[in-house]
Amino acid sequence: MTTSTRRPVHTQLVEGLGTVTLTPVDPAADAALIHSWVTEERARFWGMGGASRELVREIYEDVDRRTTHHAFLVRRDGEPVALFQTYDCAEDRIGECYEVQPGDTGVHLLVGPTRGAAERGFSSGLIGAFLSYVLAQRTTRRVVAEPDARNEKAIARLVRSGFELGPEVELPEIDLPEVHLPAKKARLAFFHPEAN
């Protein structure tokens, strides 16, 4: 297995959780792990259930080339526990579904099948660390999430974390040579830093 030389962009001690680090995804080194996560039934809302390991690597190579989209492997005390992504909403398909405001940063979170996932406060601790990272970026004014509209657990988790629910929308299909994403019914959710 290839070992990544990428360094964490954010490290935070989260009470009751441990040290959380965000390191940019290294497509070659991390594709096998990400593939094992996104192809599990529990990750069906991620929309990559039938993806090959090669396709997963290609998708994250595409993300890696962009300046508007970023993917991070999240570790808790050194153990990989989640995949976190950020993106400029004006440069993403979500921009076709609502009125994007300057400084809107979109986020995606996939918690891996780790021992900690069942711990009380695990997901909320991760979300808190992610929000700390995203809000530290000077360009972020509002955080936007768009979980699958059927993913009631994710929607409830966002509400508990201070997100305000927005409308249900349909994200258009993306069909490019390097990546294909089917259309998706999503529930928008917004985090306003000044209100939290």
Coordinates of N, CA and C in Angstrom, one line a residue:
M1 N 0.8 -1.2 0.0 CA 0.0 0.0 0.0 C 0.9 1.2 0.0
T2 N 0.5 2.2 -0.8 CA 1.2 3.5 -0.9 C 1.0 4.3 0.4
T3 N 2.0 5.0 0.9 CA 1.8 5.8 2.0 C 1.8 7.3 1.6
S4 N 0.9 8.0 2.1 CA 0.8 9.4 1.7 C 1.8 10.3 2.5
T5 N 2.3 11.3 1.8 CA 3.2 12.2 2.5 C 2.5 13.5 2.8
R6 N 1.2 13.5 2.6 CA 0.5 14.8 2.8 C 0.3 15.1 4.3
R7 N 0.4 16.3 4.7 CA 0.3 16.8 6.1 C -1.1 17.2 6.4
P8 N -1.5 17.1 7.7 CA -2.8 17.6 8.1 C -2.9 19.1 7.9
V9 N -4.1 19.5 7.6 CA -4.4 20.9 7.4 C -5.1 21.4 8.7
H10 N -5.6 20.5 9.5 CA -6.3 20.9 10.7 C -6.1 19.8 11.8
T11 N -5.8 20.2 13.0 CA -5.7 19.3 14.1 C -6.5 19.9 15.3
Q12 N -7.3 19.1 15.9 CA -8.1 19.7 17.0 C -8.4 18.6 18.0
L13 N -8.1 19.0 19.3 CA -8.5 18.1 20.4 C -9.9 18.3 20.7
V14 N -10.8 17.2 20.6 CA -12.2 17.3 20.8 C -12.5 16.6 22.1
E15 N -13.0 17.3 23.1 CA -13.2 16.7 24.4 C -14.1 15.4 24.3
G16 N -13.7 14.3 24.9 CA -14.5 13.1 24.8 C -14.3 12.3 23.6
L17 N -13.6 12.9 22.6 CA -13.4 12.2 21.3 C -11.9 11.9 21.0
G18 N -11.0 12.8 21.3 CA -9.6 12.7 21.1 C -9.1 13.7 20.1
T19 N -8.0 13.4 19.5 CA -7.4 14.4 18.5 C -7.9 14.0 17.1
V20 N -8.6 15.0 16.5 CA -9.1 14.9 15.2 C -8.2 15.6 14.2
T21 N -7.8 14.9 13.1 CA -7.0 15.6 12.1 C -7.6 15.4 10.7
L22 N -7.5 16.5 9.9 CA -8.0 16.5 8.6 C -6.7 16.6 7.7
T23 N -6.6 15.6 6.8 CA -5.5 15.5 5.9 C -6.0 15.4 4.5
P24 N -5.5 16.2 3.5 CA -6.0 16.1 2.1 C -5.9 14.7 1.6
V25 N -7.0 14.2 1.0 CA -7.0 12.9 0.4 C -5.9 12.8 -0.6
D26 N -5.1 11.7 -0.5 CA -4.1 11.3 -1.5 C -4.8 10.2 -2.4
P27 N -5.2 10.5 -3.6 CA -6.0 9.5 -4.4 C -5.3 8.2 -4.5
A28 N -4.1 8.1 -4.7 CA -3.4 6.8 -4.9 C -3.3 6.1 -3.6
A29 N -3.0 6.8 -2.5 CA -2.8 6.1 -1.2 C -4.1 5.8 -0.5
D30 N -5.2 6.6 -0.8 CA -6.4 6.5 0.0 C -7.6 5.8 -0.7
A31 N -7.4 5.5 -2.0 CA -8.5 5.0 -2.8 C -9.1 3.7 -2.3
A32 N -8.2 2.8 -1.9 CA -8.7 1.5 -1.4 C -9.6 1.7 -0.2
L33 N -9.1 2.5 0.8 CA -9.9 2.7 2.0 C -11.2 3.4 1.7
I34 N -11.2 4.5 0.9 CA -12.4 5.2 0.5 C -13.4 4.2 -0.2
H35 N -12.8 3.4 -1.2 CA -13.6 2.5 -1.9 C -14.4 1.5 -0.9
S36 N -13.6 1.0 0.1 CA -14.2 0.1 1.0 C -15.4 0.8 1.8
W37 N -15.3 2.0 2.0 CA -16.4 2.8 2.7 C -17.6 3.1 1.9
V38 N -17.3 3.6 0.6 CA -18.4 4.1 -0.2 C -19.2 3.0 -0.8
T39 N -18.7 1.8 -0.9 CA -19.4 0.7 -1.5 C -20.2 -0.2 -0.5
E40 N -20.1 0.2 0.8 CA -20.9 -0.5 1.8 C -22.4 0.0 1.7
E41 N -23.3 -0.9 2.1 CA -24.7 -0.6 2.0 C -25.0 0.6 2.9
R42 N -24.3 0.7 4.0 CA -24.6 1.8 5.0 C -24.3 3.2 4.3
A43 N -23.5 3.2 3.2 CA -23.1 4.4 2.6 C -23.9 4.7 1.3
R44 N -25.1 4.0 1.2 CA -25.8 4.1 -0.1 C -26.2 5.5 -0.5
F45 N -26.3 6.4 0.5 CA -26.7 7.8 0.1 C -25.5 8.5 -0.5
W46 N -24.3 8.0 -0.4 CA -23.2 8.6 -1.0 C -23.2 8.5 -2.5
G47 N -23.9 7.5 -3.0 CA -24.1 7.3 -4.4 C -23.0 6.7 -5.2
M48 N -22.1 6.0 -4.5 CA -21.0 5.3 -5.2 C -21.0 3.8 -5.0
G49 N -22.1 3.2 -4.7 CA -22.1 1.8 -4.3 C -21.6 0.9 -5.3
G50 N -21.7 1.2 -6.6 CA -21.3 0.3 -7.7 C -19.9 0.7 -8.2
A51 N -19.2 1.7 -7.6 CA -18.0 2.2 -8.1 C -16.8 1.2 -7.9
S52 N -16.0 1.1 -8.9 CA -14.8 0.3 -8.8 C -13.7 1.1 -8.0
R53 N -12.7 0.4 -7.5 CA -11.6 1.1 -6.8 C -10.9 2.1 -7.8
E54 N -10.8 1.7 -9.0 CA -10.2 2.6 -10.1 C -11.0 3.9 -10.2
L55 N -12.3 3.7 -10.3 CA -13.2 4.9 -10.5 C -13.1 5.8 -9.3
V56 N -13.1 5.2 -8.1 CA -12.9 6.0 -6.8 C -11.6 6.8 -6.9
R57 N -10.5 6.2 -7.3 CA -9.3 6.9 -7.4 C -9.4 8.0 -8.5
E58 N -10.0 7.8 -9.6 CA -10.2 8.8 -10.6 C -11.0 10.0 -10.1
I59 N -12.1 9.7 -9.4 CA -12.9 10.8 -8.9 C -12.1 11.6 -7.9
Y60 N -11.3 11.0 -7.1 CA -10.6 11.8 -6.1 C -9.3 12.5 -6.7
E61 N -8.9 12.0 -7.9 CA -7.8 12.7 -8.6 C -8.5 13.9 -9.2
D62 N -9.7 13.8 -9.7 CA -10.4 15.0 -10.2 C -10.6 16.0 -9.2
V63 N -11.1 15.6 -8.0 CA -11.2 16.6 -6.9 C -9.9 17.2 -6.5
D64 N -8.8 16.4 -6.5 CA -7.5 16.9 -6.2 C -7.0 18.0 -7.1
R65 N -7.4 17.9 -8.4 CA -7.0 18.9 -9.4 C -7.7 20.2 -9.2
R66 N -8.8 20.2 -8.6 CA -9.7 21.4 -8.5 C -9.2 22.3 -7.4
T67 N -9.5 23.6 -7.6 CA -9.2 24.6 -6.5 C -10.5 24.9 -5.8
T68 N -11.6 24.4 -6.3 CA -12.9 24.8 -5.7 C -13.5 23.6 -4.8
H69 N -12.9 22.4 -4.9 CA -13.4 21.3 -4.2 C -12.2 20.6 -3.5
H70 N -12.5 20.1 -2.3 CA -11.4 19.6 -1.5 C -11.9 18.3 -0.7
A71 N -11.1 17.3 -0.6 CA -11.5 16.1 0.1 C -10.4 15.8 1.2
F72 N -10.9 15.4 2.4 CA -10.0 15.2 3.5 C -10.3 13.8 4.1
L73 N -9.2 13.1 4.5 CA -9.4 11.9 5.3 C -9.3 12.4 6.7
V74 N -10.2 12.0 7.5 CA -10.3 12.4 8.9 C -9.8 11.2 9.8
R75 N -8.9 11.6 10.7 CA -8.4 10.6 11.6 C -8.8 11.0 13.0
R76 N -9.0 10.0 13.9 CA -9.2 10.2 15.3 C -8.1 9.5 16.0
D77 N -7.2 10.2 16.6 CA -6.1 9.6 17.3 C -5.3 8.7 16.3
G78 N -5.2 9.1 15.1 CA -4.4 8.4 14.1 C -5.2 7.4 13.3
E79 N -6.4 7.0 13.7 CA -7.2 6.0 13.0 C -8.2 6.7 12.0
P80 N -8.2 6.3 10.7 CA -9.1 6.9 9.8 C -10.6 6.6 10.2
V81 N -11.4 7.7 10.2 CA -12.7 7.5 10.7 C -13.8 8.1 9.8
A82 N -13.4 9.0 8.9 CA -14.4 9.7 8.1 C -13.7 10.3 6.8
L83 N -14.6 10.6 5.9 CA -14.2 11.4 4.7 C -15.0 12.7 4.7
F84 N -14.3 13.8 4.6 CA -15.0 15.1 4.7 C -14.6 15.8 3.4
Q85 N -15.6 16.5 2.8 CA -15.3 17.3 1.6 C -15.9 18.7 1.7
T86 N -15.2 19.6 1.1 CA -15.7 21.0 1.1 C -15.7 21.4 -0.4
Y87 N -16.6 22.4 -0.7 CA -16.6 22.9 -2.1 C -17.2 24.3 -2.1
D88 N -16.9 25.0 -3.1 CA -17.5 26.3 -3.4 C -18.8 26.1 -4.0
C89 N -19.9 26.5 -3.4 CA -21.2 26.2 -3.9 C -21.5 26.8 -5.3
A90 N -20.9 28.0 -5.5 CA -21.1 28.6 -6.8 C -20.4 27.8 -8.0
E91 N -19.5 26.9 -7.6 CA -18.8 26.1 -8.6 C -19.2 24.6 -8.6
D92 N -20.4 24.3 -8.1 CA -20.9 23.0 -7.9 C -22.3 22.9 -8.4
R93 N -22.8 21.7 -8.7 CA -24.1 21.5 -9.2 C -25.2 22.0 -8.3
I94 N -24.9 22.2 -7.0 CA -25.8 22.7 -6.0 C -26.2 24.1 -6.4
G95 N -25.3 24.8 -7.0 CA -25.5 26.2 -7.4 C -26.7 26.4 -8.3
E96 N -27.1 25.3 -9.0 CA -28.3 25.4 -9.8 C -29.6 25.3 -9.1
C97 N -29.5 25.0 -7.7 CA -30.7 24.6 -7.0 C -31.1 25.6 -5.9
Y98 N -30.3 26.6 -5.7 CA -30.7 27.7 -4.7 C -29.9 28.9 -5.0
E99 N -30.3 30.0 -4.4 CA -29.6 31.3 -4.6 C -28.3 31.3 -3.8
V100 N -27.2 31.1 -4.4 CA -25.9 31.0 -3.7 C -25.5 32.4 -3.3
Q101 N -25.0 32.5 -2.0 CA -24.5 33.8 -1.5 C -23.0 33.7 -1.5
P102 N -22.4 34.9 -1.6 CA -20.9 34.9 -1.5 C -20.5 34.3 -0.2
G103 N -19.5 33.4 -0.2 CA -19.0 32.8 1.0 C -19.7 31.6 1.4
D104 N -20.6 31.0 0.5 CA -21.2 29.8 0.8 C -20.3 28.6 0.6
T105 N -20.0 27.8 1.6 CA -19.1 26.7 1.5 C -19.9 25.4 1.7
G106 N -19.9 24.5 0.7 CA -20.7 23.3 0.9 C -19.8 22.2 1.5
V107 N -20.5 21.3 2.2 CA -19.8 20.2 2.9 C -20.5 18.9 2.7
H108 N -19.7 17.8 2.7 CA -20.1 16.4 2.7 C -19.4 15.7 3.8
L109 N -20.1 14.7 4.4 CA -19.4 13.9 5.4 C -19.9 12.5 5.3
L110 N -18.9 11.6 5.3 CA -19.2 10.2 5.3 C -18.4 9.6 6.5
V111 N -19.1 9.1 7.5 CA -18.4 8.5 8.6 C -18.1 7.1 8.3
G112 N -16.9 6.6 8.4 CA -16.5 5.3 8.1 C -17.0 4.3 9.1
P113 N -16.9 3.0 8.8 CA -17.4 1.9 9.7 C -16.4 1.7 10.8
T114 N -16.2 2.6 11.7 CA -15.3 2.5 12.8 C -16.0 2.2 14.1
R115 N -15.2 1.7 15.0 CA -15.7 1.4 16.4 C -16.4 2.6 17.0
G116 N -15.8 3.7 16.8 CA -16.3 4.9 17.4 C -17.6 5.4 16.9
A117 N -18.0 5.0 15.7 CA -19.2 5.6 15.1 C -20.5 5.4 16.0
A118 N -20.5 4.4 16.8 CA -21.7 4.1 17.6 C -21.6 4.9 19.0
E119 N -20.4 5.5 19.3 CA -20.3 6.2 20.5 C -21.2 7.5 20.6
R120 N -21.7 7.7 21.7 CA -22.5 8.9 21.9 C -21.6 10.1 21.7
G121 N -22.0 11.1 20.9 CA -21.3 12.3 20.6 C -20.2 12.2 19.6
F122 N -20.0 11.0 19.0 CA -19.0 10.8 18.0 C -19.2 11.7 16.8
S123 N -20.4 11.6 16.2 CA -20.6 12.4 14.9 C -20.7 13.9 15.2
S124 N -21.3 14.2 16.3 CA -21.4 15.7 16.6 C -20.0 16.2 16.9
G125 N -19.1 15.4 17.6 CA -17.8 15.9 17.8 C -17.0 16.1 16.5
L126 N -17.2 15.2 15.5 CA -16.6 15.3 14.2 C -17.1 16.6 13.5
I127 N -18.4 16.8 13.5 CA -19.0 17.9 12.9 C -18.5 19.2 13.5
G128 N -18.4 19.2 14.8 CA -17.8 20.4 15.5 C -16.4 20.7 15.0
A129 N -15.6 19.7 14.8 CA -14.2 19.9 14.3 C -14.2 20.4 12.9
F130 N -15.1 19.8 12.1 CA -15.2 20.2 10.7 C -15.6 21.7 10.6
L131 N -16.6 22.1 11.4 CA -17.1 23.4 11.3 C -16.0 24.4 11.8
S132 N -15.2 24.0 12.8 CA -14.1 24.8 13.2 C -13.1 25.1 12.0
Y133 N -12.8 24.0 11.3 CA -11.9 24.1 10.2 C -12.5 25.0 9.1
V134 N -13.8 24.7 8.7 CA -14.4 25.5 7.6 C -14.5 26.9 7.9
L135 N -15.0 27.2 9.1 CA -15.2 28.6 9.5 C -13.9 29.4 9.7
A136 N -12.8 28.7 9.9 CA -11.5 29.4 10.0 C -11.0 29.9 8.6
Q137 N -11.6 29.4 7.6 CA -11.3 29.8 6.2 C -11.9 31.2 6.1
R138 N -11.2 32.2 5.7 CA -11.7 33.6 5.7 C -12.8 33.8 4.7
T139 N -12.9 32.9 3.7 CA -13.9 33.1 2.7 C -15.2 32.6 3.0
T140 N -15.3 31.7 4.1 CA -16.6 31.1 4.4 C -17.5 32.1 5.2
R141 N -18.7 32.3 4.8 CA -19.7 33.1 5.5 C -20.8 32.2 6.0
R142 N -21.1 31.1 5.3 CA -22.2 30.2 5.6 C -21.8 28.8 5.1
V143 N -22.2 27.8 5.9 CA -21.9 26.4 5.5 C -23.2 25.8 5.0
V144 N -23.1 25.1 3.9 CA -24.3 24.5 3.3 C -24.1 23.0 3.2
A145 N -25.1 22.2 3.6 CA -25.1 20.8 3.5 C -26.2 20.4 2.6
E146 N -26.1 19.2 1.9 CA -27.2 18.8 1.1 C -27.3 17.2 1.1
P147 N -27.6 16.7 2.3 CA -27.8 15.3 2.4 C -28.9 14.7 1.5
D148 N -28.8 13.5 1.2 CA -29.9 12.8 0.5 C -31.2 13.1 1.3
A149 N -32.3 13.4 0.6 CA -33.5 13.8 1.3 C -34.1 12.6 2.1
R150 N -33.7 11.3 1.7 CA -34.2 10.1 2.5 C -33.3 9.8 3.7
N151 N -32.2 10.5 3.8 CA -31.3 10.2 4.9 C -31.7 10.9 6.2
E152 N -32.7 10.4 6.9 CA -33.2 11.1 8.0 C -32.2 11.2 9.2
K153 N -31.3 10.2 9.3 CA -30.3 10.3 10.4 C -29.4 11.5 10.2
A154 N -28.9 11.6 9.0 CA -28.0 12.7 8.7 C -28.7 14.1 8.8
I155 N -29.9 14.2 8.4 CA -30.6 15.5 8.5 C -30.8 15.8 10.0
A156 N -31.2 14.8 10.8 CA -31.4 15.1 12.2 C -30.1 15.5 12.9
R157 N -29.0 14.8 12.5 CA -27.7 15.1 13.0 C -27.3 16.6 12.7
L158 N -27.6 17.0 11.5 CA -27.3 18.4 11.1 C -28.1 19.4 12.0
V159 N -29.4 19.1 12.1 CA -30.2 20.0 13.0 C -29.7 20.1 14.4
R160 N -29.3 18.9 15.0 CA -28.7 18.9 16.3 C -27.4 19.7 16.4
S161 N -26.7 19.8 15.2 CA -25.4 20.6 15.2 C -25.6 22.0 14.9
G162 N -26.8 22.5 14.8 CA -27.1 23.9 14.6 C -27.4 24.4 13.2
F163 N -27.6 23.4 12.3 CA -28.0 23.7 10.9 C -29.5 24.0 10.9
E164 N -29.9 24.9 10.0 CA -31.3 25.3 9.8 C -31.7 24.6 8.5
L165 N -32.8 23.9 8.5 CA -33.3 23.2 7.3 C -33.8 24.1 6.2
G166 N -33.4 23.9 5.0 CA -33.9 24.6 3.8 C -34.8 23.7 3.0
P167 N -35.1 24.1 1.8 CA -36.0 23.3 0.9 C -35.4 22.0 0.4
E168 N -36.3 21.1 0.0 CA -35.8 19.9 -0.7 C -35.6 20.3 -2.2
V169 N -34.5 19.8 -2.8 CA -34.2 20.2 -4.2 C -33.7 19.0 -4.9
E170 N -33.6 19.1 -6.2 CA -33.1 18.0 -7.0 C -31.8 18.5 -7.7
L171 N -30.7 17.8 -7.2 CA -29.3 18.2 -7.8 C -29.3 17.5 -9.2
P172 N -28.9 18.2 -10.2 CA -28.8 17.7 -11.5 C -27.7 16.6 -11.7
E173 N -27.9 15.7 -12.7 CA -26.9 14.7 -13.0 C -25.6 15.4 -13.5
I174 N -24.5 14.8 -13.2 CA -23.2 15.2 -13.8 C -22.7 14.0 -14.5
D175 N -22.4 14.2 -15.8 CA -21.9 13.1 -16.7 C -20.7 13.7 -17.5
L176 N -19.6 13.5 -16.8 CA -18.3 14.0 -17.5 C -17.4 12.7 -17.7
P177 N -16.4 12.8 -18.5 CA -15.5 11.7 -18.7 C -14.9 11.2 -17.4
E178 N -14.5 12.1 -16.5 CA -13.8 11.7 -15.3 C -14.7 11.4 -14.1
V179 N -16.0 11.8 -14.2 CA -16.9 11.6 -13.0 C -18.4 11.6 -13.5
H180 N -19.1 10.6 -12.9 CA -20.5 10.6 -13.2 C -21.3 10.6 -11.8
L181 N -22.2 11.5 -11.6 CA -23.0 11.6 -10.4 C -24.5 11.6 -10.9
P182 N -25.3 10.7 -10.4 CA -26.7 10.7 -10.8 C -27.4 11.9 -10.2
A183 N -28.6 12.3 -10.7 CA -29.4 13.3 -10.1 C -29.7 12.8 -8.7
K184 N -29.9 13.8 -7.8 CA -30.1 13.4 -6.4 C -31.1 14.4 -5.7
K185 N -32.1 13.8 -5.1 CA -33.0 14.6 -4.3 C -32.4 14.8 -2.9
A186 N -32.2 16.1 -2.6 CA -31.4 16.5 -1.4 C -32.2 17.5 -0.6
R187 N -31.9 17.5 0.7 CA -32.5 18.5 1.6 C -31.4 19.5 2.0
L188 N -31.6 20.7 1.6 CA -30.6 21.7 2.0 C -30.6 22.0 3.4
A189 N -29.5 22.3 4.0 CA -29.3 22.7 5.4 C -28.2 23.8 5.5
F190 N -28.5 24.8 6.3 CA -27.6 26.0 6.4 C -27.1 26.2 7.8
F191 N -25.8 26.4 7.9 CA -25.2 26.8 9.2 C -24.8 28.2 9.1
H192 N -25.4 29.1 10.0 CA -25.1 30.5 10.0 C -24.2 30.7 11.3
P193 N -22.9 31.0 11.1 CA -22.0 31.2 12.2 C -22.4 32.2 13.2
E194 N -23.0 33.3 12.8 CA -23.4 34.4 13.7 C -24.6 33.9 14.6
A195 N -25.3 32.9 14.2 CA -26.5 32.5 14.9 C -26.1 31.4 15.9
N196 N -24.9 30.9 15.8 CA -24.5 29.7 16.7 C -23.4 30.1 17.6

